[in-house]
Amino acid sequence: MSNPADTPERRSFYNKIDPDHLTPLWSVLSDLVTKEPGSGCVPYLWHYPIVREYLLEAGELISAKEAERRVLILENPGLRGQSRITSSLYAGLQLVKPGEVAPAHRHTQSALRFVIEGSGAHTAVGGEKTRMEAGDFVITPSWEWHDHGNESDQPMIWLDGLDIPMVQFFDASFAEMLEQDEQPLTRPEGDSMARYGEGLLPVDYTQGTPTSPVFNYPYERTREALEALRQQQQWDICHGLKMRYINPVSGDYAMPTIGTFMQLLPVGFTTESYRSTDATVFVIVEGQGKSVIGDTECEWKPHDIFVVPSWFPVSHIALSDAVLFSYSDRPVQKKLGLWRESRG
Ligand code: GTQ
């Protein structure tokens, strides 16, 4: 499919209608309704040690309080200037130094934190604090107050994944600051996990919120589950062993706009080529290996971050036991009937 050629008569017609804010569909149709996905989003890998250096340097330039959030945005090389890692998703690395507070605010954008390094810093969400360890997946639901702090003696760095471009697309952004830096706490630490995350629910609980009421999924438990399941040796040829995080109340994805996953690839495992319409951000939690994304080869080590654009074939090779966290807009595409995948 290609657009019909311009002729002098056509061009002069286009010029005539232009002041009335009209434009011919046939000149742009094949760019709007493409045969296959292709947004300009390209495969790319960020080497963690490089970004980490810059982030610590940023830590000397501005405080978490002044910045509100001290974050370096991971911008897809094909989408520069748009603050996005894929067409629909945002990624950034956030640093909170010992003694700092990132002040309380709330917004309609949903956020996930995936902890890269540090131990014992906290985030408070909707009146409850949770301490964070490397590998934890933590959720900030839409419109919940949240502030971050670090009482430990080491810097804390995590990956922020937000649906900022989606909310931008819908023009549905609202945000506000709380008058005080830290929100009042209304529940003890561990309350949400005990109430919703132990295979139990309060007897009369019916409220289904779109976001999981469990807001910290500790790595310790996730890793234990992967290790237990590994005994079964039931490997998926495209994914190894891949699990998705769920909202325990509904069984749906943990977040309404972002799907999150954790997978184990045993040493030597090479996945078959796979593609899907949800462009996906991967974070290496453990291990070394390589991913081939279209024609691009990405060699990875722990804490590296890479992006697989929509419909690019990807295959992973694990050179040691590897654990990969990933996130994408899959829940949204599935609800809209748009999601497709292809194996092999
Ligand atoms: O921690 O609330 O990376 O509001 C971007 C926007 C983090 C946050 C980001 C945010 C936050």
Coordinates of C-alpha atoms and ligand atoms in Angstrom, one line a residue:
M1 CA 0.0 0.0 0.0
S2 CA 1.3 3.4 -0.9
N3 CA -0.2 6.9 -1.1
P4 CA -1.3 8.2 -4.6
A5 CA 1.2 10.5 -6.3
D6 CA 0.8 14.3 -6.1
T7 CA 0.0 16.1 -9.4
P8 CA 0.0 19.9 -9.8
E9 CA -3.8 19.9 -9.8
R10 CA -4.0 17.9 -6.7
R11 CA -1.3 20.0 -4.9
S12 CA -3.1 23.2 -5.8
F13 CA -6.4 21.7 -4.4
Y14 CA -4.6 20.7 -1.2
N15 CA -3.3 24.2 -0.9
K16 CA -6.8 25.6 -1.4
I17 CA -8.4 23.6 1.4
D18 CA -5.5 23.9 3.8
P19 CA -6.5 27.3 5.3
D20 CA -9.8 25.7 6.3
H21 CA -7.9 23.0 8.2
L22 CA -8.7 20.2 5.8
T23 CA -6.3 17.6 4.4
P24 CA -6.8 14.7 2.1
L25 CA -6.8 11.2 3.6
W26 CA -5.4 9.5 0.6
S27 CA -2.1 11.4 1.0
V28 CA -1.6 9.9 4.5
L29 CA -3.7 6.8 4.6
S30 CA -0.9 4.2 4.3
D31 CA 1.0 6.0 7.1
L32 CA -2.1 6.0 9.4
V33 CA -3.4 2.5 8.8
T34 CA -0.1 0.5 8.5
K35 CA 0.1 -3.1 7.5
E36 CA 2.1 -3.8 10.7
P37 CA 3.1 -1.9 13.8
G38 CA 6.0 0.6 13.4
S39 CA 6.1 3.7 15.5
G40 CA 9.7 4.6 15.4
C41 CA 10.4 2.8 18.7
V42 CA 13.7 1.0 18.3
P43 CA 15.4 -1.8 20.3
Y44 CA 17.9 -0.4 22.8
L45 CA 19.9 -1.4 25.9
W46 CA 21.0 0.8 28.7
H47 CA 24.1 -0.5 30.5
Y48 CA 23.4 0.0 34.2
P49 CA 26.9 1.1 35.3
I50 CA 26.8 4.0 32.9
V51 CA 23.4 5.3 33.9
R52 CA 24.2 4.7 37.6
E53 CA 27.3 7.0 37.3
Y54 CA 25.2 9.8 35.8
L55 CA 22.4 9.3 38.3
L56 CA 24.9 9.6 41.3
E57 CA 26.3 12.7 39.6
A58 CA 22.7 14.1 39.4
G59 CA 22.6 13.4 43.1
E60 CA 25.2 16.0 43.6
L61 CA 23.4 18.6 41.4
I62 CA 19.9 18.6 42.9
S63 CA 18.2 17.2 46.0
A64 CA 15.2 14.8 45.8
K65 CA 13.1 17.5 47.4
E66 CA 14.0 20.3 45.0
A67 CA 13.6 18.0 42.0
E68 CA 10.4 16.5 43.5
R69 CA 11.6 13.3 41.9
R70 CA 15.2 12.9 41.0
V71 CA 15.0 10.8 37.9
L72 CA 16.9 10.3 34.7
I73 CA 14.3 9.3 32.0
L74 CA 15.2 6.4 29.7
E75 CA 14.2 7.8 26.3
N76 CA 13.8 5.5 23.4
P77 CA 16.4 6.6 20.7
G78 CA 13.6 6.6 18.1
L79 CA 11.3 8.7 20.3
R80 CA 13.7 11.4 21.6
G81 CA 12.1 14.4 23.3
Q82 CA 9.0 12.5 24.1
S83 CA 9.9 11.2 27.6
R84 CA 9.0 7.6 26.6
I85 CA 10.7 4.3 26.3
T86 CA 7.9 2.9 24.2
S87 CA 5.0 4.7 22.5
S88 CA 2.7 4.0 25.5
L89 CA 5.1 3.8 28.5
Y90 CA 7.6 5.8 30.5
A91 CA 10.7 4.5 32.2
G92 CA 13.1 6.4 34.5
L93 CA 15.8 5.6 37.1
Q94 CA 15.1 7.3 40.4
L95 CA 17.7 8.0 43.1
V96 CA 16.9 8.6 46.8
K97 CA 20.0 9.3 48.9
P98 CA 20.2 8.5 52.6
G99 CA 18.2 11.0 54.7
E100 CA 16.3 12.4 51.7
V101 CA 12.5 12.6 51.1
A102 CA 10.8 12.8 47.7
P103 CA 7.7 14.8 48.8
A104 CA 4.1 13.5 48.8
H105 CA 2.1 14.1 45.7
R106 CA -0.5 12.3 43.7
H107 CA -1.5 12.0 40.0
T108 CA -3.7 10.1 37.7
Q109 CA -0.8 8.3 36.2
S110 CA -0.1 4.8 37.7
A111 CA 3.5 3.9 38.7
L112 CA 5.5 0.8 39.3
R113 CA 8.8 0.7 41.1
F114 CA 11.2 -2.1 40.4
V115 CA 14.0 -1.9 42.9
I116 CA 17.5 -2.1 41.4
E117 CA 19.9 -1.5 44.3
G118 CA 19.8 -0.4 48.0
S119 CA 18.0 -1.8 51.0
G120 CA 15.5 -0.5 53.4
A121 CA 14.4 2.8 51.8
H122 CA 10.7 3.2 51.8
T123 CA 7.7 4.4 49.8
A124 CA 4.4 5.4 51.5
V125 CA 1.3 4.8 49.4
G126 CA -2.3 5.6 50.5
G127 CA -1.4 5.8 54.2
E128 CA 0.9 2.7 54.4
K129 CA 4.7 2.5 54.3
T130 CA 6.6 -0.3 52.7
R131 CA 10.3 -1.0 52.9
M132 CA 12.0 -1.9 49.7
E133 CA 14.6 -4.5 48.8
A134 CA 16.3 -5.2 45.4
G135 CA 14.0 -7.1 43.1
D136 CA 10.8 -5.9 44.8
F137 CA 7.9 -4.8 42.5
V138 CA 6.0 -1.9 44.2
I139 CA 2.8 -0.2 42.9
T140 CA 1.5 3.3 43.2
P141 CA -2.1 3.2 42.0
S142 CA -3.7 6.2 40.2
W143 CA -4.5 9.1 42.4
E144 CA -3.0 7.7 45.6
W145 CA -0.7 9.9 47.7
H146 CA 2.9 8.8 47.6
D147 CA 6.2 9.9 49.1
H148 CA 9.6 8.2 49.1
G149 CA 12.2 8.3 51.8
N150 CA 15.5 6.7 52.7
E151 CA 16.5 6.1 56.3
S152 CA 19.2 3.6 55.3
D153 CA 22.9 4.5 54.9
Q154 CA 23.1 3.6 51.2
P155 CA 21.6 5.3 48.1
M156 CA 18.5 3.6 46.8
I157 CA 17.9 3.3 43.0
W158 CA 14.8 1.9 41.4
L159 CA 13.2 1.9 38.0
D160 CA 10.0 3.9 37.6
G161 CA 7.6 2.5 35.0
L162 CA 4.6 4.8 34.4
D163 CA 1.7 5.0 32.0
I164 CA 2.5 8.8 31.4
P165 CA 2.2 8.6 27.6
M166 CA -1.1 6.8 27.8
V167 CA -2.6 9.4 30.2
Q168 CA -1.1 12.1 27.9
F169 CA -2.9 10.5 24.9
F170 CA -6.2 10.5 26.7
D171 CA -5.5 14.1 28.0
A172 CA -6.5 12.9 31.5
S173 CA -3.7 14.2 33.7
F174 CA -4.4 15.6 37.1
A175 CA -1.8 16.1 39.8
E176 CA -1.4 17.8 43.2
M177 CA 1.1 18.2 46.0
L178 CA 0.3 17.5 49.6
E179 CA 1.0 20.5 52.0
Q180 CA 3.4 18.3 54.0
D181 CA 6.4 16.3 52.6
E182 CA 5.2 13.1 54.2
Q183 CA 1.7 11.8 54.2
P184 CA 0.1 10.8 57.5
L185 CA 0.2 7.0 58.0
T186 CA -3.1 5.3 58.7
R187 CA -2.1 1.7 58.7
P188 CA 0.9 -0.3 60.0
E189 CA 3.5 -1.6 57.7
G190 CA 2.5 -5.0 56.3
D191 CA -1.2 -4.3 56.6
S192 CA -2.0 -4.7 52.9
M193 CA 0.0 -7.8 52.5
A194 CA -1.7 -9.5 55.5
R195 CA -5.1 -8.4 54.4
Y196 CA -4.9 -9.2 50.7
G197 CA -1.7 -11.0 49.9
E198 CA -1.9 -14.2 51.9
G199 CA -4.5 -16.1 49.9
L200 CA -7.1 -14.6 52.3
L201 CA -9.5 -11.6 52.0
P202 CA -11.5 -9.9 54.8
V203 CA -14.8 -11.9 55.0
D204 CA -17.1 -9.2 53.6
Y205 CA -14.6 -7.7 51.1
T206 CA -16.2 -7.1 47.8
Q207 CA -14.6 -3.9 46.6
G208 CA -12.8 -4.5 43.3
T209 CA -10.4 -1.7 42.6
P210 CA -8.7 -1.7 39.2
T211 CA -5.3 -1.9 40.9
S212 CA -4.1 -4.7 43.2
P213 CA -4.6 -3.8 46.9
V214 CA -1.2 -5.6 47.5
F215 CA 1.3 -2.9 46.7
N216 CA 4.6 -4.6 47.4
Y217 CA 5.5 -7.9 45.8
P218 CA 8.7 -8.8 47.5
Y219 CA 11.4 -10.4 45.4
E220 CA 12.1 -13.1 48.0
R221 CA 8.7 -14.6 47.5
T222 CA 8.8 -14.3 43.7
R223 CA 12.2 -15.9 43.5
E224 CA 11.1 -18.7 45.8
A225 CA 8.2 -19.4 43.5
L226 CA 10.4 -19.5 40.4
E227 CA 12.8 -21.8 42.1
A228 CA 10.0 -24.2 43.2
L229 CA 8.5 -24.3 39.7
R230 CA 11.8 -24.9 38.1
Q231 CA 11.8 -28.5 39.6
Q232 CA 9.0 -29.3 37.2
Q233 CA 11.2 -28.6 34.1
Q234 CA 8.2 -27.5 32.1
W235 CA 9.9 -24.9 29.9
D236 CA 8.0 -22.7 27.5
I237 CA 10.0 -22.6 24.2
C238 CA 9.5 -18.8 23.9
H239 CA 9.6 -17.8 27.5
G240 CA 11.4 -20.3 29.7
L241 CA 9.4 -20.0 32.9
K242 CA 7.4 -16.8 32.8
M243 CA 4.8 -15.7 35.4
R244 CA 2.7 -12.6 35.5
Y245 CA 2.0 -10.5 38.7
I246 CA -1.7 -10.5 39.6
N247 CA -4.3 -8.6 41.6
P248 CA -5.3 -11.4 44.0
V249 CA -8.8 -10.1 44.3
S250 CA -9.7 -10.3 40.5
G251 CA -6.9 -12.5 39.1
D252 CA -6.4 -9.7 36.5
Y253 CA -3.0 -8.0 36.0
A254 CA -1.8 -6.2 39.1
M255 CA -2.2 -2.8 37.4
P256 CA -4.9 -1.8 35.0
T257 CA -2.6 -0.1 32.5
I258 CA 0.7 -2.0 32.9
G259 CA 1.3 -5.7 32.8
T260 CA 4.3 -7.0 34.9
F261 CA 6.1 -10.2 34.5
M262 CA 9.0 -12.2 36.0
Q263 CA 10.7 -15.0 34.2
L264 CA 13.5 -17.5 34.7
L265 CA 15.8 -18.8 32.0
P266 CA 18.1 -21.6 33.1
V267 CA 21.7 -21.6 32.1
G268 CA 22.1 -22.5 28.4
F269 CA 18.4 -21.9 27.6
T270 CA 17.8 -20.2 24.2
T271 CA 14.2 -19.1 23.6
E272 CA 12.5 -19.5 20.2
S273 CA 11.7 -16.3 18.3
Y274 CA 8.6 -14.5 19.7
R275 CA 6.8 -11.3 19.0
S276 CA 3.8 -9.5 20.4
T277 CA 2.2 -6.2 19.9
D278 CA 3.0 -5.0 23.4
A279 CA 6.4 -3.3 23.3
T280 CA 8.2 -4.5 26.4
V281 CA 10.7 -3.2 28.9
F282 CA 13.0 -5.7 30.4
V283 CA 15.2 -5.4 33.6
I284 CA 17.9 -8.0 34.3
V285 CA 17.5 -9.1 37.9
E286 CA 20.1 -11.9 37.8
G287 CA 22.4 -13.5 35.3
Q288 CA 24.1 -12.8 32.0
G289 CA 23.0 -13.4 28.5
K290 CA 22.0 -11.9 25.2
S291 CA 18.8 -11.0 23.5
V292 CA 18.5 -10.7 19.7
I293 CA 15.7 -8.1 18.9
G294 CA 15.2 -7.9 15.2
D295 CA 18.7 -7.3 13.8
T296 CA 20.0 -5.8 17.1
E297 CA 22.0 -7.9 19.6
C298 CA 21.9 -6.8 23.2
E299 CA 24.3 -8.4 25.7
W300 CA 23.1 -8.0 29.2
K301 CA 24.3 -8.2 32.8
P302 CA 22.5 -7.6 36.1
H303 CA 20.5 -4.3 36.3
D304 CA 20.8 -3.6 32.6
I305 CA 17.5 -2.4 31.0
F306 CA 16.4 -3.0 27.4
V307 CA 13.4 -2.4 25.3
V308 CA 11.7 -4.7 22.7
P309 CA 9.5 -2.7 20.4
S310 CA 6.0 -3.9 19.3
W311 CA 6.1 -6.8 16.8
F312 CA 10.0 -7.1 16.8
P313 CA 11.0 -10.7 17.0
V314 CA 13.0 -11.4 20.2
S315 CA 15.0 -14.4 21.3
H316 CA 16.9 -14.7 24.6
I317 CA 20.0 -16.7 25.4
A318 CA 20.9 -17.3 29.0
L319 CA 24.7 -17.7 29.6
S320 CA 24.0 -18.3 33.3
D321 CA 20.7 -18.8 35.3
A322 CA 18.9 -15.6 34.5
V323 CA 15.9 -13.8 36.0
L324 CA 14.2 -11.0 34.0
F325 CA 11.5 -8.6 35.1
S326 CA 9.4 -7.0 32.4
Y327 CA 6.5 -4.7 31.8
S328 CA 4.3 -3.6 29.0
D329 CA 0.8 -2.2 28.1
R330 CA -0.6 -5.7 27.5
P331 CA -3.6 -5.3 29.9
V332 CA -4.8 -2.4 27.9
Q333 CA -4.3 -4.0 24.5
K334 CA -6.1 -7.1 25.7
K335 CA -9.1 -5.1 27.0
L336 CA -9.3 -3.3 23.7
G337 CA -9.0 -6.5 21.6
L338 CA -5.8 -5.3 20.0
W339 CA -3.2 -7.7 21.4
R340 CA -1.5 -10.2 19.1
E341 CA 1.4 -12.6 19.5
S342 CA 3.3 -14.9 17.1
R343 CA 5.6 -17.7 18.0
G344 CA 8.4 -19.0 16.0
Ligands
GTQ1 O1 7.9 8.8 42.0 O2 6.0 9.8 41.8 O3 9.7 8.7 37.4 O4 5.5 11.2 39.7 C1 7.9 10.2 37.2 C2 6.8 10.8 37.8 C3 8.4 9.1 39.3 C4 7.0 9.4 41.3 C5 8.7 9.3 38.0 C6 6.5 10.6 39.1 C7 7.3 9.7 39.9

